[in-house]
XYZ file of C-alpha atoms in Angstrom:
109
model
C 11.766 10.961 9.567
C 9.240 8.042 9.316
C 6.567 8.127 11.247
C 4.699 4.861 11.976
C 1.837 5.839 13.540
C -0.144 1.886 13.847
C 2.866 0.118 15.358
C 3.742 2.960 17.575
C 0.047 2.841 18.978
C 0.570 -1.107 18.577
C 3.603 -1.404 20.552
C 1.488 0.632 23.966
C -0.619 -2.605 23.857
C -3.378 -1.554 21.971
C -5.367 -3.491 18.604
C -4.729 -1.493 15.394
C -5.311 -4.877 13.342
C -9.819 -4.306 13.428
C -10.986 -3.847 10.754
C -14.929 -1.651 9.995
C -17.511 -2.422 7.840
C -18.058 1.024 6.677
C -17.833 2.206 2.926
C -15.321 4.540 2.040
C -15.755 7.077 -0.585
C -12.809 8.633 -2.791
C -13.425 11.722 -4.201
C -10.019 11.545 -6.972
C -10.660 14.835 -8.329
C -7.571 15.893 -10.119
C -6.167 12.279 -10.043
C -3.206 12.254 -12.294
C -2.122 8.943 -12.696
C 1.843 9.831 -13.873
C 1.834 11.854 -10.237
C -0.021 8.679 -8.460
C 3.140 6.243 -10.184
C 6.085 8.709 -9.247
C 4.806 8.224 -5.507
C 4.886 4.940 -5.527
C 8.189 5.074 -7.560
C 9.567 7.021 -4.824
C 8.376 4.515 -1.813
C 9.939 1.764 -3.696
C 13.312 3.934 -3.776
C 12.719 4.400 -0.260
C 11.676 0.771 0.721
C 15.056 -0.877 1.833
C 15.327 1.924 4.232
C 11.671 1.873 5.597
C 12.551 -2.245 6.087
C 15.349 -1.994 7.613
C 14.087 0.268 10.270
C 10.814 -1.568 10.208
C 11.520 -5.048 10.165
C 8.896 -6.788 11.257
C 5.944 -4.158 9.761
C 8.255 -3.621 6.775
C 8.133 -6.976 4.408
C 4.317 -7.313 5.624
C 3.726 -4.152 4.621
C 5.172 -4.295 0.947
C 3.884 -7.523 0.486
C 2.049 -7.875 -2.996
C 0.152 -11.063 -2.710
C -0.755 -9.764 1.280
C -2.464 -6.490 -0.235
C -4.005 -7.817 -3.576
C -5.538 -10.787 -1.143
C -7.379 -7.979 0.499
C -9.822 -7.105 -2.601
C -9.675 -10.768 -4.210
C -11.012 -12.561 -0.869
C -13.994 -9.792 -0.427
C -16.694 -11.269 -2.370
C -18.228 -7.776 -3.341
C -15.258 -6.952 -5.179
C -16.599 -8.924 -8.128
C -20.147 -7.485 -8.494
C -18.276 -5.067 -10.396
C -16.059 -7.055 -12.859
C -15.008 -3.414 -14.928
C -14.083 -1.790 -11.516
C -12.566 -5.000 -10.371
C -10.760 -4.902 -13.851
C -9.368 -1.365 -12.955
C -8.554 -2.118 -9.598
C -6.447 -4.645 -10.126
C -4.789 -2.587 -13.309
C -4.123 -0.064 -10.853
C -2.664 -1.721 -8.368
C -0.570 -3.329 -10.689
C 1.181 -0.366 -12.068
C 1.388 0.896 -8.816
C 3.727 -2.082 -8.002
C 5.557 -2.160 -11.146
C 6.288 1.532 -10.508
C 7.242 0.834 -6.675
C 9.213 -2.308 -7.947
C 11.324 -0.227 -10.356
C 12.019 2.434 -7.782
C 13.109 -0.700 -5.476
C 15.814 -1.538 -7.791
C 16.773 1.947 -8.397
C 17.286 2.722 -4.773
C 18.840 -0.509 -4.376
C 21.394 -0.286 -7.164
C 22.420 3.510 -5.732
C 23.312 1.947 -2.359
C-alpha cells in the first residue's frame, strides 16, 4: 500500500507546502549508485499506478522540470559549480533510470 503521508495531512486542512531554511546534511556512507538507479527504476515501474491513485499529487510529483527548478532557481546552488555539476548528473540518471522503468511498467500493462 502507498502511503502519502503530505496530502493525507494536507487534505485535514493543514500547510505541508513551507518550506525551512535549515541545511541538511547527508551522510551517503555506503552509497552505491547501481542500488540508488534500481530504486528509481522501480518507482518509474511503479509510477502509472502511484498516478492513477494520486492524480492530482501524482504528475506534480514526477515532474522533471518542477524538481530540477528547485536547485537551478536557489542561487547558492552555483557557488559550487563541481557539486552543481554532480547534482545535476545525478539527478539526471536518476530520471533516465525512473524513465526507463516508466516504459517498462507501462509496456507490461
Amino acid at each position: 500500500m502507498i502511503c502519502i503521508l503530505p496530502q493525507k495531512i494536507e487534505k485535514l486542512g493543514y500547510n505541508v507546502g513551507a518550506r525551512i531554511r535549515a541545511e541538511i546534511l547527508h551522510h551517503e556512507e555506503n552509497f552505491s549508485l547501481l542500488k540508488w538507479l534500481k530504486k528509481k527504476y522501480y518507482y518509474g515501474k511503479t509510477a502509472l499506478k502511484y498516478i492513477k491513485r494520486y492524480e492530482q499529487y501524482g504528475s506534480r510529483q514526477i515532474s522533471p522540470l518542477r524538481r530540477f527548478r528547485l536547485f537551478l532557481r536557489d542561487k547558492r546552488f552555483y557557488s559550487e559549480p563541481l557539486l552543481a555539476l554532480g547534482v545535476l548528473t545525478l539527478k539526471s540518471l536518476e530520471y533516465a533510470s525512473a524513465g526507463v522503468g516508466y516504459l517498462v511498467g507501462g509496456i507490461k500493462k
